[in-house]
Amino acid sequence: MKKRVTVVLALSLMIPAVAPAALAAGDITIQSYKFNSMKAPATIEEMVKTYTNASLDVTYSNGDKKNFPLTYKQLYMTDENIVTNKGIKIPAGTPIDVNGNPIVDNSVPSQPSYYISDAPDSNSLINVGGNLYMISHFEYDTEDNSGGSAYGKLPASMTLTALNQDKKTGELTVNNAKKIDFANVNGLWIPCNGSTSPWGTHLGSEEYEPDARNFLENPATDPTNVKAFAKFYFGDEAKANPYYYGWIPEITVTANGDASVVKHYSAGRFSHEVMEVMPDNRTAYFGDDGGYTATFMYVADKEKDLSAGTLYAAKWNQTSDVNGGSANLQWIKLGHATDDEVKAIIDNGTTFDDIFEKTTDAASAKDNGFSAIKTYPSGKIEYLKVKPGMEKAAAFLESRRYAAIKGATSEFNKMEGIAVNAKDKKVYMAMSGVSGAMLASSSDPVDDIHVQKINAGVTYELNLSGGLQDSEGNSINSAYAATNMKGLVVGEDLAAPDAYGNKSNPDKVNKPDNLSFSEKMRTLFIGEDGTEHTNNYVWAYNVDTKELSRVLSVPAGAEATGLRVIDDFNGFSYVLSNYQHPGDELDKWQGTAVNKADLLKAVDDAIGINKKGGVGYLAIPNVTPVQEPAPTTTQPPSNNPDAPKTTNSGAPQTTNQVVKGGTSPVTGTPFVNALLGAAALLGAGFALVRSSLRKSKSTR
């Protein structure tokens, strides 16, 4: 008996081992993604449209490899009347004033019409309680109906679009749309790029903050356009205040489609290109666009709450001058504040002269406690000293100037997009042009950055770590503080334009701007903004294989904007990507491959030069693997009538059983097949023992 009992126990102990093995055999996973590059546009027809013929190779764990073509889907053009505003339909790109009324272009008195932005930018795709919404920026309007410049004079806007998503294909379509109201924060100034917070809100931007010193010293000429803005928005230029603008707005959307807006004054005031929050929900990095700008880091007091925190600026300690240069970073604390504290300083009517003492006497400046700095937006050497008690105002209303005074590096040039790679703890930063302030200069007050010129630009990689201290030896309360940075994706300037008018290598990234990282595909997406490529592109850069692939082309003269990769949105993946100002600066084009006049006419006929832009996305096909059925164990035939009957495959015969959601066979999934196979083994084992016991009794 002991031997027979041992056999039964052995069979039962094998079940846990058999079931997982059978289950794992049918669990196919994706091993890698590889984008196959499209060719650069070669004809006028291709140069005028937004398109892709790139594809995606997916390799599965069972050895299969499949190729999926990419497609570009346009959601709408900025001149389409998709927005319902006070009961009437208006174009998606039309801005509204403080009272919510569409702003009318009266530059040609006999032809009044709504202003329409030609510059859609950032997109956030948000799921709120099962309702799908997209927030899109409309950065500016290039020109008015008379052909005059409207840049920076006109209030900007954002549109909230409710979307439909096809459950089978994932295709997105417009349901309805409305404008987002910024009246409680004094309007919206030049919203460039943006991001989606980890907690599902939209983080916008206000780029090229108006120079408060210039505004104060030259009131008659309105060099900052703040008075023109106030006239359009408030209907009263007396309400102009440069400190209203240059912040990070956060937009929260409710399930019923209501949107609320706050500006985060504690995150500092500078030329906000974008704010990207790290996986800790507290630390954030920014793009500070312009010449002579700085690298900032913000650490919020609480997770998922940007209303209070500490602002830092980096000092670049250079270690190499090639490929955009590399450096170790040291963080300088500028200060801590709450949104309410900084807002109170603004509401108190604080001016530039209330914050700083200034002089033009370079000879005596240092001896009298003044700091020599050179920063955007002035772009010239200034001698400034913070007035007693105004340190917080300086840190948060004049963050870049104050950072330079404290010793941070303010020599970055055209700092644009930011993206985060959570798995590897890296941040990516686009520098659209490694030139200007980043080159060696003996005439600047300081020369921290002195690298080799790459006009085509560089995308940098920053390594993140915890346990760091600031320049004064105080702990930085973040596990995501950048320790160093180096060039990763490097552009290449050409000595002379090629036949298509490209001034940089068309097979490498030029003027990197928008960045977005896909954790799932291990791919950094890079959008271009420059005239060195006649057509700007969106690129896919695999951070493991280092392979660079062109995946989208936008119309000649247009900028690729609104880049945001969505790895999983109800089971589908998207790369949001817009284009703005088509045909811009094509009048300066120097190519020979196609006729210049024909190209200009084609862009104007198809879209309109600087008239409108497009909002859309690159559709990533559904690449989910089809699971293989798990193998089952075939049992030897049994003469025992009590043993379960099996099919030829060895699985027990079953009937359809009612399960939640309807009637379906119990068999058909790897897990169920494994369990049933194991049950067959167990049943056969017990039958064998029972048969042996009967024979034993009959022979006694």
XYZ file of C-alpha atoms in Angstrom:
700
model
C 0.000 0.000 0.000
C 2.754 2.485 0.751
C 4.046 2.320 -2.811
C 0.575 2.844 -4.285
C -0.166 5.782 -1.995
C 3.141 7.326 -2.962
C 2.145 7.169 -6.631
C -1.080 9.064 -5.941
C 0.706 11.743 -3.904
C 3.275 12.183 -6.642
C 0.541 12.764 -9.219
C -1.185 15.345 -7.050
C 2.036 17.243 -6.289
C 2.796 17.525 -10.003
C -0.395 19.512 -10.718
C 0.921 22.942 -9.648
C 3.968 22.454 -11.855
C 2.016 21.280 -14.900
C -0.617 24.014 -14.827
C 1.766 27.038 -14.873
C 3.907 25.439 -17.560
C 0.910 24.894 -19.781
C -0.276 28.461 -19.167
C 3.099 30.029 -19.912
C 3.374 28.197 -23.201
C 0.457 30.163 -24.646
C 1.479 33.573 -23.250
C 2.950 35.403 -26.262
C 4.540 38.783 -25.535
C 6.080 41.579 -27.598
C 9.872 41.523 -27.548
C 10.683 44.607 -29.590
C 9.413 47.473 -31.740
C 11.278 48.821 -34.755
C 10.155 51.786 -36.855
C 11.015 51.672 -40.554
C 11.838 55.120 -41.875
C 9.893 56.817 -44.642
C 11.695 58.624 -47.432
C 11.844 62.413 -47.433
C 9.250 64.061 -49.710
C 10.502 64.375 -53.279
C 7.635 65.955 -55.234
C 5.577 69.102 -54.749
C 2.555 66.928 -54.004
C 4.425 65.234 -51.153
C 6.005 68.479 -49.925
C 2.586 70.089 -49.468
C 0.808 67.408 -47.452
C 1.019 65.858 -43.990
C 1.634 62.165 -44.480
C 3.547 59.040 -43.575
C 4.512 55.848 -45.348
C 6.629 54.633 -42.455
C 5.890 51.296 -40.829
C 6.420 49.409 -37.589
C 8.014 45.967 -37.200
C 6.938 44.047 -34.117
C 8.785 40.937 -32.954
C 6.966 38.495 -30.692
C 8.280 36.027 -28.124
C 7.277 33.028 -30.271
C 9.590 34.215 -33.056
C 6.900 35.807 -35.225
C 7.621 39.191 -36.796
C 4.898 41.355 -38.270
C 4.939 44.633 -40.177
C 2.279 47.307 -39.585
C 1.874 50.427 -41.776
C 1.424 53.767 -39.990
C -1.282 56.253 -40.959
C -1.899 59.922 -40.217
C -5.412 60.975 -39.214
C -6.478 64.615 -39.254
C -9.050 65.552 -36.632
C -9.716 69.102 -37.803
C -8.259 72.287 -39.276
C -8.094 75.418 -37.157
C -10.607 77.218 -39.390
C -13.317 74.537 -39.025
C -16.434 75.630 -37.140
C -16.412 72.895 -34.526
C -16.588 75.093 -31.405
C -19.911 76.031 -29.865
C -19.537 79.373 -28.132
C -22.542 81.131 -26.615
C -24.836 79.169 -28.872
C -23.035 79.833 -32.152
C -20.414 77.906 -34.104
C -16.957 79.463 -34.391
C -13.609 78.184 -35.720
C -11.533 75.940 -33.477
C -8.637 78.399 -33.523
C -10.567 81.571 -32.678
C -9.561 83.254 -29.390
C -12.077 84.716 -26.928
C -11.891 87.797 -24.704
C -12.408 88.147 -20.949
C -16.180 87.986 -21.445
C -16.010 84.865 -23.596
C -16.736 86.655 -26.876
C -14.879 85.686 -30.086
C -12.259 88.292 -30.999
C -12.889 89.914 -34.368
C -10.206 90.956 -36.869
C -11.064 94.483 -38.046
C -7.719 95.153 -39.717
C -9.616 95.380 -43.013
C -12.662 97.461 -41.949
C -14.824 96.304 -44.833
C -14.111 92.634 -44.139
C -14.456 91.892 -40.420
C -13.974 88.257 -39.493
C -12.927 86.144 -36.563
C -9.240 85.822 -35.873
C -8.127 82.261 -36.598
C -4.875 80.883 -35.253
C -2.622 79.129 -37.741
C -0.542 77.734 -34.865
C -2.032 74.730 -33.048
C 0.451 73.306 -30.590
C 0.272 71.102 -27.503
C -2.288 68.304 -27.131
C -3.398 66.330 -24.081
C -5.651 63.300 -24.477
C -7.601 62.759 -21.246
C -10.042 60.085 -20.108
C -12.381 61.406 -17.420
C -14.846 58.834 -16.163
C -14.972 57.126 -19.535
C -15.443 60.403 -21.426
C -12.649 61.272 -23.847
C -11.346 64.828 -24.184
C -8.480 66.549 -25.935
C -7.043 69.915 -24.913
C -5.201 71.764 -27.680
C -3.181 74.988 -27.625
C -3.563 77.741 -30.217
C -0.266 79.472 -29.708
C -0.655 82.657 -31.745
C -1.952 84.150 -34.975
C 0.880 84.919 -37.395
C -0.836 87.745 -39.238
C -4.131 89.607 -39.472
C -6.303 90.047 -42.556
C -4.306 93.076 -43.681
C -1.074 91.067 -43.674
C 0.273 92.779 -40.561
C 1.868 90.846 -37.725
C -0.487 89.654 -34.999
C 2.157 87.684 -33.109
C 2.038 88.280 -29.360
C -0.543 91.045 -29.642
C -3.525 88.750 -29.639
C -4.713 86.731 -26.635
C -4.077 83.038 -27.158
C -6.542 80.231 -26.495
C -7.112 76.562 -25.793
C -9.919 74.384 -27.121
C -11.476 71.463 -25.260
C -12.713 68.815 -27.699
C -14.929 65.884 -26.749
C -13.923 62.873 -28.836
C -15.480 59.654 -30.006
C -13.272 56.562 -30.121
C -14.164 53.639 -32.366
C -14.041 50.574 -30.133
C -12.855 48.312 -32.953
C -10.332 50.495 -34.792
C -9.473 53.124 -32.185
C -10.117 55.943 -34.675
C -10.814 59.280 -33.008
C -13.424 61.750 -34.277
C -14.755 65.076 -33.025
C -18.000 65.039 -31.066
C -18.137 68.654 -29.910
C -15.804 71.404 -28.769
C -15.684 74.582 -26.709
C -13.180 77.243 -25.686
C -11.522 77.155 -22.256
C -12.100 80.281 -20.165
C -8.955 81.980 -18.787
C -10.704 85.046 -17.372
C -9.842 84.195 -13.767
C -6.098 84.254 -14.591
C -6.066 87.388 -16.810
C -5.941 85.505 -20.106
C -3.411 83.248 -21.809
C -0.073 84.348 -23.275
C 1.637 82.418 -26.129
C 1.000 78.804 -25.023
C 3.666 76.738 -26.708
C 4.201 73.102 -25.811
C 2.533 71.342 -22.889
C 2.184 68.014 -21.138
C -0.275 65.740 -19.402
C 0.369 65.396 -15.684
C 0.607 61.881 -14.211
C -2.691 62.586 -12.430
C -4.570 63.406 -15.632
C -4.599 67.201 -15.859
C -3.202 69.346 -18.654
C -0.117 71.459 -17.979
C 0.094 74.320 -20.444
C 2.720 77.018 -20.879
C 3.285 80.731 -21.484
C 6.364 81.249 -23.650
C 8.500 84.360 -24.183
C 7.370 86.170 -21.032
C 7.087 89.921 -21.603
C 10.076 91.887 -20.335
C 8.845 93.806 -17.286
C 11.835 96.156 -17.371
C 11.284 97.083 -21.006
C 7.551 97.500 -20.359
C 8.285 99.957 -17.562
C 11.016 101.928 -19.325
C 9.297 102.285 -22.721
C 5.581 102.736 -22.044
C 4.812 104.734 -25.175
C 6.011 102.186 -27.729
C 4.620 99.007 -26.081
C 7.661 96.941 -27.096
C 6.374 93.907 -25.189
C 2.861 93.967 -26.759
C 1.293 93.734 -23.299
C -0.860 96.824 -23.895
C -2.063 95.539 -27.263
C -2.897 92.237 -25.589
C -4.839 94.003 -22.834
C -6.753 96.052 -25.387
C -7.882 92.900 -27.194
C -8.571 90.882 -24.060
C -9.878 93.334 -21.460
C -10.874 96.106 -23.848
C -8.642 98.360 -21.742
C -4.895 98.707 -22.179
C -4.665 100.265 -18.704
C -5.043 96.744 -17.313
C -1.783 95.648 -18.909
C 0.662 93.966 -16.529
C 3.642 91.926 -17.742
C 3.671 89.901 -14.525
C 0.306 88.391 -15.414
C 2.109 86.234 -17.986
C 4.984 83.743 -18.127
C 3.509 80.971 -15.967
C 2.352 77.336 -16.055
C -1.455 76.995 -16.325
C -3.018 73.731 -15.161
C -6.385 72.708 -16.621
C -8.618 70.172 -14.892
C -11.514 68.611 -16.811
C -14.542 67.052 -15.129
C -16.561 64.112 -16.484
C -19.296 66.450 -17.750
C -16.791 68.494 -19.744
C -16.300 71.497 -17.466
C -12.762 72.888 -17.349
C -11.135 74.886 -14.552
C -7.859 76.825 -14.787
C -5.159 77.830 -12.309
C -1.732 79.330 -12.919
C 1.119 77.967 -10.837
C 3.048 81.022 -9.733
C 5.284 78.985 -7.419
C 6.808 77.220 -10.457
C 8.550 80.449 -11.483
C 8.192 82.951 -14.298
C 10.264 82.547 -17.429
C 9.838 81.510 -21.078
C 7.853 78.349 -20.378
C 8.068 75.983 -23.338
C 6.818 73.007 -21.355
C 6.688 71.541 -17.841
C 7.201 67.781 -17.506
C 6.467 66.105 -14.165
C 8.578 63.140 -13.070
C 7.183 59.782 -11.849
C 7.349 60.943 -8.213
C 4.469 63.370 -8.980
C 6.514 66.200 -7.404
C 9.671 66.963 -9.396
C 9.434 68.798 -12.709
C 11.706 70.115 -15.459
C 11.042 72.893 -17.945
C 12.021 74.147 -21.352
C 13.115 77.814 -21.169
C 12.953 79.004 -24.773
C 15.012 81.893 -26.117
C 18.648 82.993 -26.076
C 20.558 83.245 -22.768
C 18.120 81.095 -20.832
C 18.413 78.757 -17.824
C 17.650 75.197 -16.742
C 15.092 75.056 -13.922
C 13.879 72.287 -11.633
C 10.811 72.479 -9.382
C 10.097 70.229 -6.397
C 6.533 70.433 -5.111
C 5.815 70.098 -1.401
C 3.168 67.429 -1.992
C 2.483 64.828 -4.645
C 0.018 65.801 -7.380
C -0.138 69.352 -6.015
C 1.798 72.131 -7.760
C 0.496 74.956 -5.581
C 3.644 75.135 -3.419
C 7.253 74.128 -3.897
C 10.933 74.951 -4.217
C 12.513 76.343 -7.382
C 16.098 75.556 -8.411
C 18.349 76.616 -11.301
C 21.348 74.681 -12.625
C 24.986 75.609 -13.009
C 26.696 73.927 -15.976
C 30.182 72.618 -15.125
C 31.453 71.622 -18.554
C 33.295 68.343 -19.170
C 33.283 68.238 -23.006
C 32.594 70.583 -25.925
C 31.724 68.022 -28.640
C 28.301 66.749 -29.776
C 26.566 69.611 -28.022
C 28.802 69.371 -24.999
C 28.424 67.620 -21.667
C 28.509 68.830 -18.080
C 27.951 68.029 -14.454
C 25.059 69.978 -12.969
C 24.944 71.783 -9.638
C 21.589 73.005 -8.355
C 21.163 76.461 -6.856
C 18.108 77.046 -4.691
C 16.190 80.174 -5.691
C 13.484 79.945 -3.056
C 10.278 78.384 -1.801
C 6.809 79.823 -2.334
C 3.119 79.086 -2.616
C 0.985 80.164 -5.544
C -0.980 82.458 -3.235
C 2.156 84.186 -1.958
C 3.413 84.998 -5.439
C -0.028 86.014 -6.700
C -0.310 88.460 -3.796
C 2.968 90.089 -4.880
C 1.575 90.541 -8.409
C -1.816 91.770 -7.229
C -0.039 94.324 -5.048
C 1.072 96.061 -8.254
C 4.761 95.162 -7.892
C 6.945 96.479 -10.731
C 10.453 95.673 -11.917
C 11.803 98.775 -10.136
C 10.233 97.618 -6.883
C 12.335 94.430 -7.068
C 15.696 95.605 -8.402
C 18.083 98.449 -8.036
C 19.845 99.017 -11.354
C 22.818 100.914 -12.718
C 24.557 101.420 -16.042
C 27.902 102.292 -14.478
C 29.883 99.159 -15.235
C 33.050 100.478 -13.588
C 31.533 100.854 -10.118
C 28.830 98.182 -10.306
C 30.744 95.347 -8.653
C 32.106 97.499 -5.846
C 28.565 98.612 -5.049
C 27.118 95.103 -4.883
C 25.629 94.898 -8.376
C 25.782 91.681 -10.395
C 26.581 91.715 -14.098
C 24.205 89.352 -15.900
C 23.081 88.663 -19.455
C 19.755 86.919 -19.896
C 16.702 86.651 -22.088
C 14.668 88.733 -22.849
C 16.975 91.751 -22.686
C 19.905 89.974 -24.340
C 22.294 92.611 -23.081
C 24.462 93.014 -19.997
C 22.518 94.373 -17.026
C 23.804 95.473 -13.622
C 21.226 94.586 -10.992
C 20.907 94.307 -7.226
C 17.900 92.841 -5.400
C 16.324 95.320 -3.041
C 16.106 94.248 0.631
C 13.097 92.051 1.344
C 12.366 91.450 -2.348
C 14.160 88.112 -2.708
C 10.945 86.123 -3.101
C 9.617 88.547 -5.708
C 12.910 88.289 -7.595
C 12.989 84.473 -7.396
C 9.478 83.950 -8.739
C 8.648 87.028 -10.865
C 12.128 87.382 -12.401
C 13.336 83.799 -12.047
C 15.969 83.839 -14.786
C 17.528 87.158 -13.821
C 17.610 86.086 -10.174
C 19.107 82.711 -11.114
C 21.926 84.480 -12.969
C 22.543 86.758 -9.985
C 22.798 83.684 -7.732
C 25.365 82.066 -10.041
C 23.271 79.715 -12.182
C 24.113 79.335 -15.872
C 22.008 81.483 -18.206
C 23.699 80.614 -21.504
C 21.385 77.997 -22.970
C 19.953 78.622 -26.417
C 16.503 77.675 -27.749
C 15.748 75.155 -25.013
C 12.567 73.413 -26.124
C 10.899 70.078 -25.311
C 11.294 67.861 -22.252
C 10.492 64.132 -21.946
C 11.034 61.550 -19.232
C 12.181 57.922 -19.435
C 10.870 56.513 -16.147
C 12.496 53.071 -16.378
C 16.019 54.405 -16.909
C 15.531 57.555 -14.774
C 16.494 59.914 -17.581
C 15.182 63.223 -18.850
C 15.539 64.279 -22.471
C 15.911 67.966 -23.369
C 15.813 69.513 -26.839
C 18.153 72.366 -27.677
C 16.921 73.641 -31.023
C 20.187 75.329 -31.885
C 23.557 74.858 -30.208
C 24.722 78.328 -31.094
C 24.592 81.905 -29.844
C 24.889 81.971 -26.061
C 26.256 78.409 -25.945
C 29.428 79.331 -27.850
C 32.559 80.746 -26.302
C 32.331 84.473 -25.637
C 34.909 86.650 -23.907
C 32.499 89.601 -23.795
C 29.808 87.928 -21.686
C 29.822 88.333 -17.891
C 30.347 84.567 -17.499
C 31.196 81.842 -19.993
C 30.118 78.549 -18.428
C 29.080 77.024 -21.759
C 31.578 77.070 -24.618
C 30.819 74.205 -26.998
C 31.204 73.591 -30.705
C 28.455 75.069 -32.864
C 25.722 72.791 -34.193
C 23.069 74.988 -35.718
C 20.888 71.932 -36.434
C 20.565 71.368 -32.685
C 20.972 68.563 -30.189
C 18.705 66.493 -27.960
C 20.355 65.947 -24.573
C 20.113 63.152 -22.025
C 20.055 64.011 -18.303
C 20.659 61.355 -15.647
C 18.509 61.540 -12.516
C 19.330 60.581 -8.956
C 18.348 61.034 -5.329
C 20.402 62.106 -2.336
C 21.745 65.293 -3.952
C 22.587 68.540 -2.207
C 22.221 72.066 -3.525
C 25.072 74.563 -3.853
C 24.764 75.502 -0.171
C 24.946 71.912 1.059
C 21.228 71.510 1.748
C 19.474 68.273 0.784
C 17.274 68.340 -2.309
C 14.063 66.536 -1.419
C 13.769 64.601 -4.671
C 14.877 61.263 -6.096
C 14.796 62.801 -9.589
C 17.410 65.551 -9.504
C 19.592 65.708 -12.615
C 23.289 65.074 -12.007
C 24.710 65.575 -15.502
C 23.763 66.015 -19.147
C 25.244 65.181 -22.532
C 24.319 65.271 -26.216
C 22.397 62.197 -27.388
C 20.768 62.858 -30.788
C 22.935 65.260 -32.753
C 22.070 67.194 -35.918
C 24.453 67.851 -38.785
C 24.864 71.176 -40.578
C 25.488 71.235 -44.336
C 28.090 73.512 -45.905
C 25.545 74.576 -48.549
C 21.841 73.890 -49.186
C 21.042 70.702 -51.101
C 18.700 70.504 -54.096
C 15.635 70.544 -51.814
C 16.843 73.604 -49.934
C 17.862 71.674 -46.822
C 20.633 73.390 -44.870
C 21.128 70.423 -42.539
C 21.335 66.693 -43.210
C 17.776 65.581 -44.090
C 18.447 62.122 -42.638
C 19.206 63.508 -39.184
C 17.128 65.554 -36.764
C 17.144 69.296 -37.363
C 16.017 71.861 -34.775
C 14.534 69.408 -32.248
C 11.515 70.904 -30.515
C 8.694 68.740 -29.153
C 9.754 65.548 -27.350
C 7.716 62.614 -26.072
C 8.862 59.214 -24.823
C 7.117 55.859 -25.178
C 7.930 53.538 -22.280
C 6.275 50.635 -24.100
C 8.196 51.055 -27.356
C 11.410 52.359 -25.727
C 11.268 55.164 -28.270
C 11.871 58.897 -28.047
C 9.723 60.841 -30.523
C 11.205 64.138 -31.736
C 9.357 66.877 -33.626
C 11.207 69.502 -35.657
C 10.855 73.273 -35.885
C 13.253 74.981 -38.246
C 13.866 76.303 -41.723
C 16.987 74.183 -42.231
C 14.716 71.349 -43.399
C 12.254 72.469 -46.067
C 9.788 69.969 -44.625
C 9.913 69.395 -40.895
C 9.586 65.837 -39.625
C 8.674 63.731 -36.639
C 11.326 61.144 -35.791
C 11.364 57.935 -33.723
C 14.636 57.261 -31.894
C 15.029 53.871 -30.205
C 17.042 54.471 -27.020
C 18.305 50.873 -26.965
C 19.310 50.294 -30.599
C 20.058 54.008 -31.287
C 18.185 53.704 -34.593
C 16.605 56.906 -35.922
C 13.556 56.724 -38.203
C 11.555 59.422 -39.975
C 7.863 58.694 -39.313
C 5.959 61.832 -40.382
C 6.363 64.763 -42.762
C 4.440 68.032 -42.415
C 3.855 70.659 -45.147
C 6.760 72.760 -46.391
C 7.394 75.709 -44.103
C 5.277 74.231 -41.301
C 6.410 73.225 -37.835
C 5.583 69.839 -36.308
C 3.868 70.565 -32.989
C 1.624 69.048 -30.327
C 3.727 65.885 -30.050
C 2.506 63.483 -27.379
C 2.728 59.699 -27.437
C -0.076 57.762 -25.771
C 0.992 54.164 -25.087
C -2.424 52.912 -24.028
C -5.670 54.827 -24.405
C -8.471 52.297 -24.031
C -6.242 49.675 -25.630
C -4.960 51.803 -28.550
C -1.757 53.777 -29.066
C -1.455 57.244 -30.617
C 1.232 59.783 -31.446
C -0.537 63.142 -31.327
C 1.017 65.559 -33.823
C -0.155 68.855 -35.326
C 1.351 71.313 -37.756
C 1.371 75.096 -37.718
C 2.138 78.070 -40.014
C 2.369 76.107 -43.327
C 4.407 77.876 -45.998
C 6.162 80.150 -43.511
C 9.381 81.666 -44.914
C 9.139 79.676 -48.150
C 9.721 82.945 -49.975
C 13.365 82.572 -48.842
C 13.642 78.985 -50.093
C 16.869 78.142 -51.989
C 16.155 74.754 -53.578
C 16.409 73.642 -57.195
C 14.704 70.226 -57.156
C 11.267 71.763 -57.739
C 10.064 75.104 -59.046
C 9.847 77.627 -56.190
C 6.838 79.481 -57.592
C 4.975 76.222 -58.124
C 5.747 75.131 -54.566
C 4.506 78.389 -53.070
C 1.315 78.245 -55.136
C 0.690 74.624 -54.197
C 0.965 75.361 -50.452
C -1.238 78.434 -50.742
C -3.871 76.610 -52.796
C -3.931 73.498 -50.624
C -3.818 75.077 -47.146
C -3.090 78.784 -47.277
C 0.261 80.258 -46.284
C 0.140 81.189 -42.576
C -3.664 80.960 -42.659
C -4.466 77.800 -40.710
C -2.978 74.708 -39.158
C -3.988 71.083 -38.665
C -4.680 68.971 -35.579
C -4.291 65.203 -35.825
C -2.409 62.090 -34.844
C -0.238 59.276 -36.085
C -2.186 56.050 -35.631
C -0.239 53.100 -34.245
C -1.947 49.846 -35.352
C -3.173 47.341 -32.799
C -0.166 45.049 -32.451
C -1.518 42.903 -29.593
C -0.337 39.306 -30.114
C -2.885 36.595 -30.856
C -2.404 34.080 -28.074
C -1.674 30.480 -29.052
C -3.593 27.682 -27.301
C -1.533 26.028 -24.598
C -0.328 22.461 -25.222
C -2.143 19.740 -23.290
C -0.926 16.379 -22.038
C -2.271 13.293 -23.849
C -3.317 10.511 -21.476
C -3.118 6.790 -22.321
C -6.504 5.147 -22.911
C -8.079 3.682 -19.811
C -10.249 0.582 -19.524
C -11.712 1.908 -16.321
C -15.330 2.976 -16.893
C -15.008 5.543 -14.098
C -12.170 7.414 -15.789
C -13.125 10.705 -17.538
C -13.578 10.523 -21.293
C -11.078 12.507 -23.326
C -10.849 13.896 -26.820
C -8.036 13.064 -29.219
C -6.117 15.984 -27.805
C -6.288 14.562 -24.324
C -8.624 17.267 -22.936
C -11.757 16.071 -21.169
C -14.963 16.316 -23.186
C -17.145 19.206 -22.047
C -20.429 20.800 -22.892
C -21.223 24.495 -23.309
C -21.872 26.126 -19.970
C -23.475 29.447 -19.149
C -20.916 31.990 -17.974
C -21.199 35.675 -17.161
C -21.883 37.542 -20.369
C -23.443 34.656 -22.305
C -23.042 31.001 -23.284
C -19.596 29.842 -24.382
C -17.495 26.703 -24.275
C -15.515 26.226 -21.108
C -12.536 25.135 -23.157
C -10.554 27.499 -25.379
C -8.266 29.475 -23.054
C -4.779 28.345 -22.042
C -5.647 28.610 -18.351
C -8.811 26.510 -18.591
C -7.164 23.939 -20.859
C -4.316 23.608 -18.381
C -6.671 23.064 -15.468
C -8.741 20.528 -17.368
C -5.635 18.688 -18.501
C -4.454 18.578 -14.908
C -7.877 17.354 -13.778
C -7.663 14.573 -16.365
C -4.325 13.525 -14.956
C -5.645 13.546 -11.427
C -8.822 11.647 -12.370
C -6.868 9.015 -14.257
C -4.519 8.613 -11.322
C -7.314 8.056 -8.842
C -9.023 5.639 -11.240
C -5.801 3.656 -11.507
C -5.495 3.447 -7.731
C -9.139 2.479 -7.311
C -8.745 -0.270 -9.921
C -5.662 -1.563 -8.129
C -7.480 -1.631 -4.806
C -10.352 -3.666 -6.323
C -7.919 -6.198 -7.761
C -6.189 -6.410 -4.393
C -9.462 -7.199 -2.649
C -10.407 -9.881 -5.194
C -7.100 -11.736 -4.707
C -7.172 -11.847 -0.909
